[in-house]
PDB file of C-alpha atoms in Angstrom:
ATOM      1  CA  MET C   1      50.675 -57.153  21.144  1.00 39.00           C
ATOM      2  CA  ALA C   2      52.392 -54.166  22.770  1.00 39.00           C
ATOM      3  CA  PRO C   3      51.904 -53.853  26.517  1.00 39.00           C
ATOM      4  CA  GLY C   4      49.649 -51.112  27.815  1.00 38.00           C
ATOM      5  CA  VAL C   5      50.722 -47.901  29.434  1.00 34.00           C
ATOM      6  CA  LEU C   6      51.512 -47.818  33.131  1.00 33.00           C
ATOM      7  CA  LEU C   7      53.137 -45.321  35.440  1.00 32.00           C
ATOM      8  CA  CYS C   8      53.982 -46.080  39.049  1.00 32.00           C
ATOM      9  CA  THR C   9      53.880 -42.642  40.624  1.00 30.00           C
ATOM     10  CA  VAL C  10      50.363 -41.466  41.203  1.00 32.00           C
ATOM     11  CA  VAL C  11      49.778 -38.081  42.783  1.00 33.00           C
ATOM     12  CA  GLY C  12      47.063 -35.434  42.732  1.00 34.00           C
ATOM     13  CA  LEU C  13      46.272 -33.716  39.465  1.00 33.00           C
ATOM     14  CA  ALA C  14      46.216 -30.050  40.402  1.00 33.00           C
ATOM     15  CA  GLY C  15      45.219 -27.839  37.511  1.00 34.00           C
ATOM     16  CA  CYS C  16      44.743 -30.677  35.010  1.00 36.00           C
ATOM     17  CA  THR C  17      41.049 -31.303  35.388  1.00 37.00           C
ATOM     18  CA  SER C  18      38.485 -29.613  33.249  1.00 38.00           C
ATOM     19  CA  SER C  19      34.894 -28.620  33.660  1.00 37.00           C
ATOM     20  CA  ALA C  20      34.204 -30.423  30.371  1.00 40.00           C
ATOM     21  CA  GLY C  21      32.956 -33.837  31.389  1.00 41.00           C
ATOM     22  CA  SER C  22      33.463 -33.112  35.098  1.00 41.00           C
ATOM     23  CA  SER C  23      30.683 -32.982  37.640  1.00 40.00           C
ATOM     24  CA  GLN C  24      32.712 -33.560  40.799  1.00 43.00           C
ATOM     25  CA  SER C  25      35.462 -31.573  42.382  1.00 45.00           C
ATOM     26  CA  PRO C  26      38.764 -33.394  41.978  1.00 44.00           C
ATOM     27  CA  SER C  27      40.315 -35.258  44.851  1.00 48.00           C
ATOM     28  CA  PRO C  28      43.713 -33.854  45.824  1.00 53.00           C
ATOM     29  CA  VAL C  29      45.200 -37.350  45.964  1.00 68.00           C
ATOM     30  CA  TRP C  30      44.245 -40.703  44.519  1.00 74.00           C
ATOM     31  CA  THR C  31      45.748 -43.669  46.310  1.00 90.00           C
ATOM     32  CA  ALA C  32      46.926 -46.216  43.796  1.00 90.00           C
ATOM     33  CA  PRO C  33      46.169 -49.873  44.496  1.00 94.00           C
ATOM     34  CA  ALA C  34      49.141 -52.214  44.965  1.00 94.00           C
ATOM     35  CA  TRP C  35      48.956 -53.562  41.400  1.00 94.00           C
ATOM     36  CA  VAL C  36      50.087 -50.189  40.021  1.00 91.00           C
ATOM     37  CA  ALA C  37      53.522 -50.347  41.682  1.00 91.00           C
ATOM     38  CA  GLU C  38      53.849 -54.083  41.018  1.00 92.00           C
ATOM     39  CA  GLN C  39      53.175 -53.624  37.312  1.00 90.00           C
ATOM     40  CA  ALA C  40      55.458 -50.596  37.121  1.00 88.00           C
ATOM     41  CA  ALA C  41      58.354 -52.674  38.427  1.00 92.00           C
ATOM     42  CA  LYS C  42      57.579 -55.516  35.994  1.00 91.00           C
ATOM     43  CA  ARG C  43      57.229 -53.067  33.136  1.00 91.00           C
ATOM     44  CA  GLU C  44      60.606 -51.472  33.842  1.00 93.00           C
ATOM     45  CA  GLU C  45      62.216 -54.925  34.114  1.00 94.00           C
ATOM     46  CA  PHE C  46      60.683 -55.896  30.764  1.00 94.00           C
ATOM     47  CA  ARG C  47      61.695 -52.589  29.124  1.00 95.00           C
ATOM     48  CA  THR C  48      65.284 -52.874  30.347  1.00 96.00           C
ATOM     49  CA  ALA C  49      65.649 -56.508  29.253  1.00 97.00           C
ATOM     50  CA  MET C  50      64.045 -55.828  25.854  1.00 96.00           C
ATOM     51  CA  GLN C  51      66.329 -52.830  25.300  1.00 97.00           C
ATOM     52  CA  ALA C  52      69.410 -54.932  26.095  1.00 98.00           C
ATOM     53  CA  CYS C  53      68.276 -57.769  23.824  1.00 97.00           C
ATOM     54  CA  LEU C  54      67.497 -55.474  20.883  1.00 97.00           C
ATOM     55  CA  ASP C  55      70.800 -53.632  21.382  1.00 97.00           C
ATOM     56  CA  ALA C  56      72.595 -56.994  21.255  1.00 97.00           C
ATOM     57  CA  ARG C  57      70.777 -57.828  18.004  1.00 96.00           C
ATOM     58  CA  GLY C  58      72.113 -54.625  16.412  1.00 95.00           C
ATOM     59  CA  TRP C  59      69.064 -52.385  16.706  1.00 94.00           C
ATOM     60  CA  GLN C  60      69.611 -48.765  17.586  1.00 92.00           C
ATOM     61  CA  VAL C  61      66.102 -48.097  18.856  1.00 94.00           C
ATOM     62  CA  THR C  62      64.577 -46.829  22.068  1.00 95.00           C
ATOM     63  CA  VAL C  63      62.213 -49.151  23.931  1.00 95.00           C
ATOM     64  CA  ASP C  64      59.509 -46.964  25.468  1.00 90.00           C
ATOM     65  CA  LEU C  65      57.623 -47.339  28.733  1.00 83.00           C
ATOM     66  CA  ASN C  66      55.044 -49.552  27.021  1.00 83.00           C
ATOM     67  CA  GLY C  67      57.602 -51.981  25.611  1.00 87.00           C
ATOM     68  CA  GLY C  68      57.149 -50.514  22.131  1.00 88.00           C
ATOM     69  CA  ILE C  69      59.635 -48.657  19.986  1.00 90.00           C
ATOM     70  CA  VAL C  70      59.859 -44.897  19.564  1.00 87.00           C
ATOM     71  CA  GLU C  71      61.558 -44.782  16.154  1.00 86.00           C
ATOM     72  CA  PRO C  72      59.627 -45.500  12.924  1.00 84.00           C
ATOM     73  CA  PHE C  73      60.647 -48.265  10.517  1.00 78.00           C
ATOM     74  CA  THR C  74      60.627 -48.797   6.803  1.00 79.00           C
ATOM     75  CA  SER C  75      58.508 -51.724   5.657  1.00 77.00           C
ATOM     76  CA  ASP C  76      61.648 -53.839   5.114  1.00 80.00           C
ATOM     77  CA  GLU C  77      62.895 -53.131   8.631  1.00 87.00           C
ATOM     78  CA  GLN C  78      59.504 -53.804  10.238  1.00 88.00           C
ATOM     79  CA  SER C  79      59.484 -57.481   9.314  1.00 88.00           C
ATOM     80  CA  ARG C  80      63.014 -58.069  10.568  1.00 91.00           C
ATOM     81  CA  PHE C  81      62.335 -56.047  13.714  1.00 93.00           C
ATOM     82  CA  THR C  82      59.156 -58.005  14.506  1.00 91.00           C
ATOM     83  CA  THR C  83      61.108 -61.257  14.199  1.00 93.00           C
ATOM     84  CA  ASP C  84      63.894 -59.961  16.456  1.00 95.00           C
ATOM     85  CA  TYR C  85      61.386 -58.573  18.970  1.00 94.00           C
ATOM     86  CA  ASP C  86      59.630 -61.959  19.145  1.00 94.00           C
ATOM     87  CA  VAL C  87      62.997 -63.721  19.569  1.00 96.00           C
ATOM     88  CA  CYS C  88      63.828 -61.354  22.427  1.00 96.00           C
ATOM     89  CA  ARG C  89      60.467 -62.094  24.088  1.00 94.00           C
ATOM     90  CA  VAL C  90      61.237 -65.819  23.951  1.00 95.00           C
ATOM     91  CA  LEU C  91      64.771 -65.283  25.275  1.00 96.00           C
ATOM     92  CA  MET C  92      63.229 -63.290  28.138  1.00 94.00           C
ATOM     93  CA  GLY C  93      60.914 -66.192  29.011  1.00 92.00           C
ATOM     94  CA  TYR C  94      57.709 -64.988  27.333  1.00 90.00           C
ATOM     95  CA  SER C  95      55.803 -66.463  24.420  1.00 88.00           C
ATOM     96  CA  ALA C  96      56.582 -64.821  21.097  1.00 84.00           C
ATOM     97  CA  GLU C  97      53.015 -63.827  20.315  1.00 79.00           C
ATOM     98  CA  GLY C  98      51.505 -63.569  23.777  1.00 77.00           C
ATOM     99  CA  LEU C  99      49.137 -66.015  25.358  1.00 79.00           C
ATOM    100  CA  PRO C 100      45.397 -65.622  25.813  1.00 84.00           C
ATOM    101  CA  ALA C 101      44.336 -64.627  29.308  1.00 88.00           C
ATOM    102  CA  THR C 102      42.470 -67.087  31.485  1.00 91.00           C
ATOM    103  CA  VAL C 103      39.029 -66.192  32.871  1.00 94.00           C
ATOM    104  CA  ASP C 104      40.592 -65.605  36.298  1.00 94.00           C
ATOM    105  CA  GLU C 105      43.188 -63.268  34.758  1.00 93.00           C
ATOM    106  CA  LEU C 106      40.443 -61.417  32.883  1.00 94.00           C
ATOM    107  CA  LYS C 107      38.510 -60.947  36.129  1.00 95.00           C
ATOM    108  CA  VAL C 108      41.600 -59.415  37.746  1.00 95.00           C
ATOM    109  CA  ASN C 109      42.027 -57.192  34.681  1.00 94.00           C
ATOM    110  CA  TYR C 110      38.393 -56.048  34.918  1.00 96.00           C
ATOM    111  CA  GLY C 111      38.991 -55.041  38.539  1.00 96.00           C
ATOM    112  CA  GLN C 112      42.053 -53.083  37.462  1.00 96.00           C
ATOM    113  CA  TRP C 113      40.012 -51.238  34.850  1.00 96.00           C
ATOM    114  CA  LEU C 114      37.502 -50.353  37.589  1.00 96.00           C
ATOM    115  CA  ASP C 115      40.420 -48.938  39.599  1.00 96.00           C
ATOM    116  CA  VAL C 116      41.416 -46.809  36.590  1.00 95.00           C
ATOM    117  CA  ARG C 117      37.836 -45.553  36.319  1.00 96.00           C
ATOM    118  CA  ASP C 118      37.838 -44.721  40.045  1.00 94.00           C
ATOM    119  CA  CYS C 119      41.038 -42.731  39.517  1.00 95.00           C
ATOM    120  CA  PHE C 120      39.439 -40.675  36.739  1.00 95.00           C
ATOM    121  CA  VAL C 121      36.380 -40.020  38.911  1.00 95.00           C
ATOM    122  CA  ALA C 122      38.628 -39.007  41.832  1.00 94.00           C
ATOM    123  CA  HIS C 123      40.225 -36.454  39.497  1.00 93.00           C
ATOM    124  CA  GLY C 124      36.908 -34.920  38.485  1.00 93.00           C
ATOM    125  CA  VAL C 125      35.936 -36.771  35.305  1.00 96.00           C
ATOM    126  CA  ALA C 126      32.218 -37.603  35.228  1.00 95.00           C
ATOM    127  CA  MET C 127      32.556 -41.143  33.902  1.00 95.00           C
ATOM    128  CA  GLY C 128      29.628 -43.181  32.659  1.00 94.00           C
ATOM    129  CA  PRO C 129      28.895 -46.518  34.285  1.00 95.00           C
ATOM    130  CA  PRO C 130      31.136 -49.479  33.432  1.00 96.00           C
ATOM    131  CA  GLN C 131      29.937 -52.649  31.769  1.00 94.00           C
ATOM    132  CA  SER C 132      29.061 -55.387  34.201  1.00 96.00           C
ATOM    133  CA  GLU C 133      31.821 -57.911  34.755  1.00 97.00           C
ATOM    134  CA  ASP C 134      29.857 -60.619  32.922  1.00 96.00           C
ATOM    135  CA  ALA C 135      29.181 -58.379  29.898  1.00 95.00           C
ATOM    136  CA  TRP C 136      32.826 -57.268  29.877  1.00 96.00           C
ATOM    137  CA  LEU C 137      34.088 -60.859  30.016  1.00 95.00           C
ATOM    138  CA  ASP C 138      31.740 -61.838  27.172  1.00 95.00           C
ATOM    139  CA  ALA C 139      32.941 -58.874  25.076  1.00 94.00           C
ATOM    140  CA  VAL C 140      36.621 -59.666  25.661  1.00 92.00           C
ATOM    141  CA  GLN C 141      36.256 -63.368  24.968  1.00 92.00           C
ATOM    142  CA  SER C 142      34.180 -62.853  21.826  1.00 93.00           C
ATOM    143  CA  GLY C 143      36.392 -60.075  20.458  1.00 90.00           C
ATOM    144  CA  SER C 144      33.409 -57.722  20.444  1.00 90.00           C
ATOM    145  CA  SER C 145      33.893 -54.076  19.606  1.00 87.00           C
ATOM    146  CA  ASP C 146      31.386 -53.332  22.388  1.00 88.00           C
ATOM    147  CA  LEU C 147      34.101 -53.500  25.041  1.00 91.00           C
ATOM    148  CA  TRP C 148      34.035 -51.008  27.902  1.00 94.00           C
ATOM    149  CA  LEU C 149      37.305 -49.343  28.840  1.00 94.00           C
ATOM    150  CA  PRO C 150      37.536 -46.155  30.895  1.00 95.00           C
ATOM    151  CA  TYR C 151      39.898 -44.649  28.309  1.00 92.00           C
ATOM    152  CA  THR C 152      37.102 -44.649  25.723  1.00 92.00           C
ATOM    153  CA  ASP C 153      34.535 -42.953  27.979  1.00 95.00           C
ATOM    154  CA  PRO C 154      33.043 -39.898  26.204  1.00 95.00           C
ATOM    155  CA  ALA C 155      33.726 -37.664  29.241  1.00 96.00           C
ATOM    156  CA  LEU C 156      37.446 -38.421  29.048  1.00 95.00           C
ATOM    157  CA  GLU C 157      37.573 -38.174  25.260  1.00 95.00           C
ATOM    158  CA  ALA C 158      35.891 -34.732  25.448  1.00 96.00           C
ATOM    159  CA  LEU C 159      38.831 -33.302  27.404  1.00 96.00           C
ATOM    160  CA  PRO C 160      41.699 -31.561  25.595  1.00 96.00           C
ATOM    161  CA  MET C 161      44.506 -33.948  24.637  1.00 95.00           C
ATOM    162  CA  ASP C 162      46.973 -32.500  27.147  1.00 95.00           C
ATOM    163  CA  GLU C 163      44.507 -33.138  29.973  1.00 95.00           C
ATOM    164  CA  GLN C 164      43.860 -36.681  28.717  1.00 93.00           C
ATOM    165  CA  GLU C 165      47.606 -37.335  28.682  1.00 91.00           C
ATOM    166  CA  ALA C 166      48.031 -35.937  32.196  1.00 92.00           C
ATOM    167  CA  LEU C 167      45.188 -38.117  33.457  1.00 92.00           C
ATOM    168  CA  GLU C 168      46.636 -41.162  31.699  1.00 88.00           C
ATOM    169  CA  ALA C 169      49.879 -40.624  33.603  1.00 85.00           C
ATOM    170  CA  LEU C 170      47.946 -40.512  36.869  1.00 87.00           C
ATOM    171  CA  CYS C 171      45.423 -43.242  36.081  1.00 90.00           C
ATOM    172  CA  PRO C 172      47.528 -46.020  34.557  1.00 86.00           C
ATOM    173  CA  GLN C 173      46.283 -48.710  32.240  1.00 88.00           C
ATOM    174  CA  PRO C 174      46.773 -52.295  33.349  1.00 90.00           C
ATOM    175  CA  TRP C 175      49.879 -53.720  31.695  1.00 84.00           C
ATOM    176  CA  SER C 176      50.904 -57.256  30.825  1.00 79.00           C
ATOM    177  CA  THR C 177      53.601 -58.959  28.823  1.00 72.00           C
ATOM    178  CA  LYS C 178      51.803 -62.277  28.649  1.00 69.00           C
TER     179      LYS C 178
END
């Protein structure tokens, strides 16, 4: 599974909020919680190590900020690339396929998603209420499609794509390489 998006610099979003889906005036600055910078550093370390490993395996690709690849593949290349990517993960000290999160890790992740929601609200997006932690944990653990994430809130999805992208840069998704 490709890691989620995360950016470490979080500043005010002047001129990028919209009246569509907004009921509050935007805050000039949202203060990112500590996990944002911590994950940004881990993400960059992962990206750099993955790039070096793939380069050494003969791939001329660009590892993006999410740990994914920018360039498209043919179907023949995709299989070989997936194998090499998994080998690189193992060489970097991760499991090839990722490990399931523990309940404690999921609870931390839920709190991070609440932080992301708070960021959107601080920037003027009138978000709906989140799922309760218990309902969210049940949805994640059961693989339910009824999973709350702030990025799928109708108020955010109603904004033009450029505004969504600007907000995503300011309100980062939790990221993990597990």
